[in-house]
Each structure stands twice: as C-alpha cells, then as structure tokens.
PDB file of N, CA, C and O in Angstrom:
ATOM      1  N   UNK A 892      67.317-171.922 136.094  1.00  0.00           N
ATOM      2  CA  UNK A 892      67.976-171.444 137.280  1.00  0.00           C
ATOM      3  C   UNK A 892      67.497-170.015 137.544  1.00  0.00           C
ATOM      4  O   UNK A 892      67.575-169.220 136.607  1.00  0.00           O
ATOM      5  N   UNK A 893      67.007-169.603 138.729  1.00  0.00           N
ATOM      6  CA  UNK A 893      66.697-168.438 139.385  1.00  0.00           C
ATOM      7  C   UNK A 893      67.612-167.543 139.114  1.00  0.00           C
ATOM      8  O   UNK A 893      68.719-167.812 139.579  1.00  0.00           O
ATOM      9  N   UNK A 894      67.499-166.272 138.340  1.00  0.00           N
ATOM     10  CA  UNK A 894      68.659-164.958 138.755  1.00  0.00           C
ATOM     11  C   UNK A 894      68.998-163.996 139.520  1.00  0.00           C
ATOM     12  O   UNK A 894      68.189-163.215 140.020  1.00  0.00           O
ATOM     13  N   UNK A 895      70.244-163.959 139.687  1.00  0.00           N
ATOM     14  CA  UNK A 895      70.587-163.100 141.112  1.00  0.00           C
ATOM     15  C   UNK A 895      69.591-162.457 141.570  1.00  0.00           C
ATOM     16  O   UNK A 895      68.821-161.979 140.737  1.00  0.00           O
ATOM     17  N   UNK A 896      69.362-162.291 142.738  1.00  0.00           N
ATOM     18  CA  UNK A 896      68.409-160.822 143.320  1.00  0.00           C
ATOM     19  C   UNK A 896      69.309-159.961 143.566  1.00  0.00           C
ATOM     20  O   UNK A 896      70.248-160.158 144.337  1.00  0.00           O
ATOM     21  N   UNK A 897      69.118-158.995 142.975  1.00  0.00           N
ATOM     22  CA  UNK A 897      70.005-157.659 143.627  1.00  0.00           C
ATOM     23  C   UNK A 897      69.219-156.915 144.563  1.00  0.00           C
ATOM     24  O   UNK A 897      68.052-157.189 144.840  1.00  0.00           O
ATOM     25  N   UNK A 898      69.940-155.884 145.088  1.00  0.00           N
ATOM     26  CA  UNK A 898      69.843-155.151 146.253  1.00  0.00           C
ATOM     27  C   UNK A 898      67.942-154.475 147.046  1.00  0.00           C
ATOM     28  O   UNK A 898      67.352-154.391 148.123  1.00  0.00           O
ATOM     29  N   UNK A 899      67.689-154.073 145.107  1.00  0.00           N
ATOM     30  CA  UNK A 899      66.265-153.950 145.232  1.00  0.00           C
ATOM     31  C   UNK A 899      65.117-154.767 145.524  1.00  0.00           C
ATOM     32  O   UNK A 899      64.080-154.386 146.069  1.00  0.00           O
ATOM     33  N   UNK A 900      65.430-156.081 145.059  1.00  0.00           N
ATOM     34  CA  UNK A 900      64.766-157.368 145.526  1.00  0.00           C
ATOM     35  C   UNK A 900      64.825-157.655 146.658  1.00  0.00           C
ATOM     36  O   UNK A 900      63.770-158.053 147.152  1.00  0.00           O
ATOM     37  N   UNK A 901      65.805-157.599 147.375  1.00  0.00           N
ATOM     38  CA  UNK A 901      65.961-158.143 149.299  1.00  0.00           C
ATOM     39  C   UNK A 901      65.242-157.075 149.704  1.00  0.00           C
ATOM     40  O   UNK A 901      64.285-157.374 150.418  1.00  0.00           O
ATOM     41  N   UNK A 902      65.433-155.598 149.418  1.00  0.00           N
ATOM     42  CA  UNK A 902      64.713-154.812 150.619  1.00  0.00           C
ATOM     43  C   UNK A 902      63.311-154.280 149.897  1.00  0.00           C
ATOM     44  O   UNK A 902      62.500-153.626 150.551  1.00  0.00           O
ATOM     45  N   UNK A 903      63.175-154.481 149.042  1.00  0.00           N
ATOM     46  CA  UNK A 903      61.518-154.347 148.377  1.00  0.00           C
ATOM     47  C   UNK A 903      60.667-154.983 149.142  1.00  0.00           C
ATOM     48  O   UNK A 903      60.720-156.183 149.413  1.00  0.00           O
ATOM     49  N   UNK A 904      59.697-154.049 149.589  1.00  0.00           N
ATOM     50  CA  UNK A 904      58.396-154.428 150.032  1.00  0.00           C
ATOM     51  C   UNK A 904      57.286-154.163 149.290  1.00  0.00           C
ATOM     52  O   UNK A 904      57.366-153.225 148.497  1.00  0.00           O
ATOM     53  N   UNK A 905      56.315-154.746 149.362  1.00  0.00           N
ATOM     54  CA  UNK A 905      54.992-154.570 148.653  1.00  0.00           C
ATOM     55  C   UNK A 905      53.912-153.946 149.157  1.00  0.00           C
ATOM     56  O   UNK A 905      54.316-153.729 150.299  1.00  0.00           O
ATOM     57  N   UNK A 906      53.080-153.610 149.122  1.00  0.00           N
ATOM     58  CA  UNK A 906      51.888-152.438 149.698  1.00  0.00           C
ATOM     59  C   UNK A 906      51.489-153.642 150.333  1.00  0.00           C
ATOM     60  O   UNK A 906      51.581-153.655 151.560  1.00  0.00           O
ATOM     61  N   UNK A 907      50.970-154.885 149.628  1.00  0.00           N
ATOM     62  CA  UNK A 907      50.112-156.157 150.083  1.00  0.00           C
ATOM     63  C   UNK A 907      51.210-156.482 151.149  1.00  0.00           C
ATOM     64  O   UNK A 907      50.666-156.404 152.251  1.00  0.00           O
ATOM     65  N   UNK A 908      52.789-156.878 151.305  1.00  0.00           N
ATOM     66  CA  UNK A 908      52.878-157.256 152.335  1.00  0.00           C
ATOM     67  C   UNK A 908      52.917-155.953 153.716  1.00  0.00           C
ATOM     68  O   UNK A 908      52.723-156.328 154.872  1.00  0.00           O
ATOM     69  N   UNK A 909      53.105-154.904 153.498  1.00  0.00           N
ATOM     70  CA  UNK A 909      52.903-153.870 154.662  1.00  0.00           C
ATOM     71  C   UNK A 909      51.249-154.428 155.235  1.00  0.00           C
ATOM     72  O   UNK A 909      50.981-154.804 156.376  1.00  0.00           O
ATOM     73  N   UNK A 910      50.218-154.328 153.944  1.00  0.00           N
ATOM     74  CA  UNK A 910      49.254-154.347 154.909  1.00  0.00           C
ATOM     75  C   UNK A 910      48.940-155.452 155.923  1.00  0.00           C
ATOM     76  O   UNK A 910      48.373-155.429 157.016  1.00  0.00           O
ATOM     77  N   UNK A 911      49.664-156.716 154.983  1.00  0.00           N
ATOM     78  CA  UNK A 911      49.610-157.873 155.715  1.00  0.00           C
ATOM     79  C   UNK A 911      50.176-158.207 157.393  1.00  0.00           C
ATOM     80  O   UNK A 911      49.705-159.027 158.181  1.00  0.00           O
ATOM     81  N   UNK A 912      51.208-157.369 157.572  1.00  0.00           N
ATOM     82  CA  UNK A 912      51.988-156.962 158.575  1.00  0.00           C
ATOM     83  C   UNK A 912      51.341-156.081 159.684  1.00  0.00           C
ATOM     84  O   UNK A 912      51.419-156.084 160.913  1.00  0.00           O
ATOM     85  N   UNK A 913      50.690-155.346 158.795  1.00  0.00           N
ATOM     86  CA  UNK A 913      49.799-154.494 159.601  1.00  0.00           C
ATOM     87  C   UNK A 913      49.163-155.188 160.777  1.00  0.00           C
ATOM     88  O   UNK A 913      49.270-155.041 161.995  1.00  0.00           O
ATOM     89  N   UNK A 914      48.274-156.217 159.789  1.00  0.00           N
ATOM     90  CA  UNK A 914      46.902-157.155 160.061  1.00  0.00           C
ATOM     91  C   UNK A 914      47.296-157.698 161.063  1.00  0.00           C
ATOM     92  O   UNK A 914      46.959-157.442 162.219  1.00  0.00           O
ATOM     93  N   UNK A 915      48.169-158.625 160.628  1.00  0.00           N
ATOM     94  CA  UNK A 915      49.050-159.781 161.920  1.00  0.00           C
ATOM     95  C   UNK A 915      49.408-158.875 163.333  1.00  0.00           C
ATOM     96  O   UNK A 915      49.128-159.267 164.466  1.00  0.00           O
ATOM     97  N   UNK A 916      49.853-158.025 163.125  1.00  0.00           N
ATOM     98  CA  UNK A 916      50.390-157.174 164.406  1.00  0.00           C
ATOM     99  C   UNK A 916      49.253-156.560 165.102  1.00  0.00           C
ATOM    100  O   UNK A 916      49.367-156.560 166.327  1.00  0.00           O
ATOM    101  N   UNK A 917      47.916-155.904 164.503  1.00  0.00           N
ATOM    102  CA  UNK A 917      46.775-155.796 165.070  1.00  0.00           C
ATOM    103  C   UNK A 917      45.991-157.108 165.898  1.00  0.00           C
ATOM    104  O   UNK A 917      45.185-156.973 166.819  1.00  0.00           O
ATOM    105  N   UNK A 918      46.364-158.129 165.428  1.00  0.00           N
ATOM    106  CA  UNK A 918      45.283-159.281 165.510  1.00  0.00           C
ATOM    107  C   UNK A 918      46.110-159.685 167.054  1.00  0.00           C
ATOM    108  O   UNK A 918      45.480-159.721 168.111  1.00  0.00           O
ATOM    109  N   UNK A 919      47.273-159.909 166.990  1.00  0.00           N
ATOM    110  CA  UNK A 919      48.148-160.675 167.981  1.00  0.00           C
ATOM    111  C   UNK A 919      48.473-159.159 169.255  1.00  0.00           C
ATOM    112  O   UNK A 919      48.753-159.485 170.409  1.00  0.00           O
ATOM    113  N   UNK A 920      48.427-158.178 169.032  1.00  0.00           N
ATOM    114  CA  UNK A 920      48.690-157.099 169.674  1.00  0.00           C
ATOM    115  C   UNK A 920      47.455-157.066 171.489  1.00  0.00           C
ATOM    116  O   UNK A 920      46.279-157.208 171.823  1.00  0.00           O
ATOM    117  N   UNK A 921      48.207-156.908 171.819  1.00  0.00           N
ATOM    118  CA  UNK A 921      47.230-156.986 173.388  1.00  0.00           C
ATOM    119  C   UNK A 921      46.569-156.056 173.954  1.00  0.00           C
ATOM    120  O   UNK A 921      45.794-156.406 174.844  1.00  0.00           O
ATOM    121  N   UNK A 922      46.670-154.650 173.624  1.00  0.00           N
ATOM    122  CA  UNK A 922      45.879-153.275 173.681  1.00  0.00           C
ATOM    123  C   UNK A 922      46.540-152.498 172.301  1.00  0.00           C
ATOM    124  O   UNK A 922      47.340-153.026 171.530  1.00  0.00           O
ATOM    125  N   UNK A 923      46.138-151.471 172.222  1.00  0.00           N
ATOM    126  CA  UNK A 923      46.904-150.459 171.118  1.00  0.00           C
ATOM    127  C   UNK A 923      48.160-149.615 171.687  1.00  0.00           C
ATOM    128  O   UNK A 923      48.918-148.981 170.953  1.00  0.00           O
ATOM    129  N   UNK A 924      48.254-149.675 172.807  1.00  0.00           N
ATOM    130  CA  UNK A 924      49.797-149.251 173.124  1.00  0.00           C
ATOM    131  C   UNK A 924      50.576-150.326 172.435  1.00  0.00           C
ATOM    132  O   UNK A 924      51.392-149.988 171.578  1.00  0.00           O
ATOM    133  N   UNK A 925      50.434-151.368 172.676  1.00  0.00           N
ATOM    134  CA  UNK A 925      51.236-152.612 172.222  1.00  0.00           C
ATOM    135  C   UNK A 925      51.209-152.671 170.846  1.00  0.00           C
ATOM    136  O   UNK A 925      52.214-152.921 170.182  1.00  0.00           O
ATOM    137  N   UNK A 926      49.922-152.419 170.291  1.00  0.00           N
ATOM    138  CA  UNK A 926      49.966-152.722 168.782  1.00  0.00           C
ATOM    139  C   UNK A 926      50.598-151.412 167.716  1.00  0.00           C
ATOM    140  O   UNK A 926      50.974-151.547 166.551  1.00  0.00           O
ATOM    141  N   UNK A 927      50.570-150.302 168.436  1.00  0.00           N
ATOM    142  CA  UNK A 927      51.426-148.807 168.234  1.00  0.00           C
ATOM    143  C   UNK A 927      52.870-149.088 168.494  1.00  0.00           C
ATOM    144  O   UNK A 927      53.697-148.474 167.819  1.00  0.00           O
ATOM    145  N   UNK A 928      53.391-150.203 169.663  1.00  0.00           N
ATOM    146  CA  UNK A 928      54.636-150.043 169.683  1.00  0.00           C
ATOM    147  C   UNK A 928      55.318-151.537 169.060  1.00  0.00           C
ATOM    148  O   UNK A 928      56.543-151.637 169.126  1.00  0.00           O
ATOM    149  N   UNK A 929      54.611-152.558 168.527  1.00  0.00           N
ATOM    150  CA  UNK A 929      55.026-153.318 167.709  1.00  0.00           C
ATOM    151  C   UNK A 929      55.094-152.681 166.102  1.00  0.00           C
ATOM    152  O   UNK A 929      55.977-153.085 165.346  1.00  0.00           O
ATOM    153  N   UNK A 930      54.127-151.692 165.661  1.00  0.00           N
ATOM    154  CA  UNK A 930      53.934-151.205 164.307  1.00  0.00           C
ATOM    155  C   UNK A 930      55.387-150.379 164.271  1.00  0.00           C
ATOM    156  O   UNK A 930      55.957-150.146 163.205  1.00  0.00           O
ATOM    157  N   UNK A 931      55.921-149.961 165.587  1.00  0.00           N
ATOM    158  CA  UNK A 931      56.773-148.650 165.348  1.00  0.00           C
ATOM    159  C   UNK A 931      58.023-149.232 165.025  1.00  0.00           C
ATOM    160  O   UNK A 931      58.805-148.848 164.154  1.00  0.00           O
ATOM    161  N   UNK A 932      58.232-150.836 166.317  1.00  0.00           N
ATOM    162  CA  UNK A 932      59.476-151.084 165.800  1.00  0.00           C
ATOM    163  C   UNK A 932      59.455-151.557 164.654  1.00  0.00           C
ATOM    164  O   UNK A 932      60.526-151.419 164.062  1.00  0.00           O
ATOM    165  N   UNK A 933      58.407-152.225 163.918  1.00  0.00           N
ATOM    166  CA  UNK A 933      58.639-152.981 162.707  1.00  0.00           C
ATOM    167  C   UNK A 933      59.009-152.069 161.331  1.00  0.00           C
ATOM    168  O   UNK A 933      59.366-152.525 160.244  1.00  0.00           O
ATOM    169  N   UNK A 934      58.784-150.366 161.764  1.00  0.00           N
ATOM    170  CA  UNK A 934      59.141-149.480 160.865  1.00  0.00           C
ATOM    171  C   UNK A 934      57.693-149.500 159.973  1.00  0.00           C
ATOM    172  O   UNK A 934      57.697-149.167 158.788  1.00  0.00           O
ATOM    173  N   UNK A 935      56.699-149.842 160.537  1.00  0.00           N
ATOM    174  CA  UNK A 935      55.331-150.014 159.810  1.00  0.00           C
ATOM    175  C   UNK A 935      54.609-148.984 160.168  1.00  0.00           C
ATOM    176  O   UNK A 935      53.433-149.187 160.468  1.00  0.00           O
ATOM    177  N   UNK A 936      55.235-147.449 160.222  1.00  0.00           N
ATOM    178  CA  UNK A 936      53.982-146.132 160.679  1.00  0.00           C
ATOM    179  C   UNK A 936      54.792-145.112 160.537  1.00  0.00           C
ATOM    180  O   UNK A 936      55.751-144.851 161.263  1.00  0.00           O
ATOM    181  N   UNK A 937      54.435-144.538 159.632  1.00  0.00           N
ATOM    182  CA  UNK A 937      55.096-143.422 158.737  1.00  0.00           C
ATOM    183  C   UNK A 937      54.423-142.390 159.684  1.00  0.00           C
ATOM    184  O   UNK A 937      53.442-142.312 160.424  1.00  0.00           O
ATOM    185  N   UNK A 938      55.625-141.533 159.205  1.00  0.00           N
ATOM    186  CA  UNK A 938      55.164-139.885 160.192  1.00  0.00           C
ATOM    187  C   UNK A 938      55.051-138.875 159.329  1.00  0.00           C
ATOM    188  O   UNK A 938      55.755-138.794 158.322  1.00  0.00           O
ATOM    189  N   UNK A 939      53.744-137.630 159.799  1.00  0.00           N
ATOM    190  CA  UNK A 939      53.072-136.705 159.025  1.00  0.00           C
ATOM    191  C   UNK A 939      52.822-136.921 157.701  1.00  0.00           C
ATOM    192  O   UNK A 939      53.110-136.004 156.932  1.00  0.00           O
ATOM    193  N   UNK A 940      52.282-138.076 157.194  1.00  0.00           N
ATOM    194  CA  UNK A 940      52.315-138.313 156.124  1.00  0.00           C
ATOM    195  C   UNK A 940      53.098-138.624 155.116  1.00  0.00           C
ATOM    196  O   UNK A 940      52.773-138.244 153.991  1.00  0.00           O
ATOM    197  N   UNK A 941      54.221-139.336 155.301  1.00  0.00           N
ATOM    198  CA  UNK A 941      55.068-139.930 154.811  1.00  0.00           C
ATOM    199  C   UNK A 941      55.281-141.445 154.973  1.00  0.00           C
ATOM    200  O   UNK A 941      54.925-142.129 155.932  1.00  0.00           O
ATOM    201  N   UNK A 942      55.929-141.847 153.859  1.00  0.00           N
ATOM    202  CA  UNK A 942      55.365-143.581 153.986  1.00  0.00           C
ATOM    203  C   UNK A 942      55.956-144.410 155.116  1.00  0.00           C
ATOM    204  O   UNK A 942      56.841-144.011 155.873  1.00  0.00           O
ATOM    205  N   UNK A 943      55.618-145.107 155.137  1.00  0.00           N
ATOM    206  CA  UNK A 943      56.773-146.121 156.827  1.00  0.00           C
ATOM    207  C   UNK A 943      57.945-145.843 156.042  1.00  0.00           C
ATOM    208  O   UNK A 943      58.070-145.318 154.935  1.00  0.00           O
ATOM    209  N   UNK A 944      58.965-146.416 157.046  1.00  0.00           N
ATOM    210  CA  UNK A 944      60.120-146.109 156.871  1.00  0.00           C
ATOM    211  C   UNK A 944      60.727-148.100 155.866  1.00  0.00           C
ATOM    212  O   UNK A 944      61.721-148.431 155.219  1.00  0.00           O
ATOM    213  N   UNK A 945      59.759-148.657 156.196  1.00  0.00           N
ATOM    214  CA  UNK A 945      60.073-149.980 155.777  1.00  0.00           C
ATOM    215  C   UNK A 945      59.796-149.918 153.988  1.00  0.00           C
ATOM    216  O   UNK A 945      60.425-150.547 153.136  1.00  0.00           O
ATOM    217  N   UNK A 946      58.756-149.039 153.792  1.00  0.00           N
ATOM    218  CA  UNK A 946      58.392-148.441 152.525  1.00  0.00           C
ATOM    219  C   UNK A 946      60.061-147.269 151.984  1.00  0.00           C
ATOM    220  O   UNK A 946      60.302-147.559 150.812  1.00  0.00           O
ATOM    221  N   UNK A 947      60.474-146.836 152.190  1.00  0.00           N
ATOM    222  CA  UNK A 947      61.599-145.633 151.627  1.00  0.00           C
ATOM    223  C   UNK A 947      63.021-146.242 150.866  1.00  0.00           C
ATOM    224  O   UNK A 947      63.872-145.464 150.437  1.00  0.00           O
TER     225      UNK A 947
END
C-alpha cells in the first residue's frame, strides 16, 4: 500500500517538470506575448533572478 503524501509531495515540483512546462507552453504558445503571458500565469518565470514562484 502507497504512503500518505504529505504536504511536500502535492506541491513539490521538479526542475524536469518546470522545464517540461516550459516546453509545452512554448510549443502551443501563438507569439511570445502569449507564451510570456501563459509562463506568467502558470507561475513559471521567476523575477530578477529568483526561482518561479511554482519553484518556492
């Protein structure tokens, strides 16, 4: 039997899936305004050098 996931498990992300997210949202994105403002809502574009916010 599988054990609980706690709190860190549901919101843990992985470097591999950010970049993967990245990819998909570049590929399907229709200019780079679009693909800048799908990255932003997804919390996938960290500011002045700090990690996304999906990363914290």
């Amino acid at each position: 039997m599988p054990a609980q996931r706690t709190a860190a498990d549901v919101y843990g992300v992985s470097d591999e899936q950010v970049h993967r997210a990245r990819i998909a949202v570049a590929r399907n994105s229709l200019d780079s305004d679009d693909c800048r403002e799908l990255l932003d809502m997804l919390g996938l574009i960290g500011e002045g050098g700090d990690p996304p916010p999906v990363r914290r």
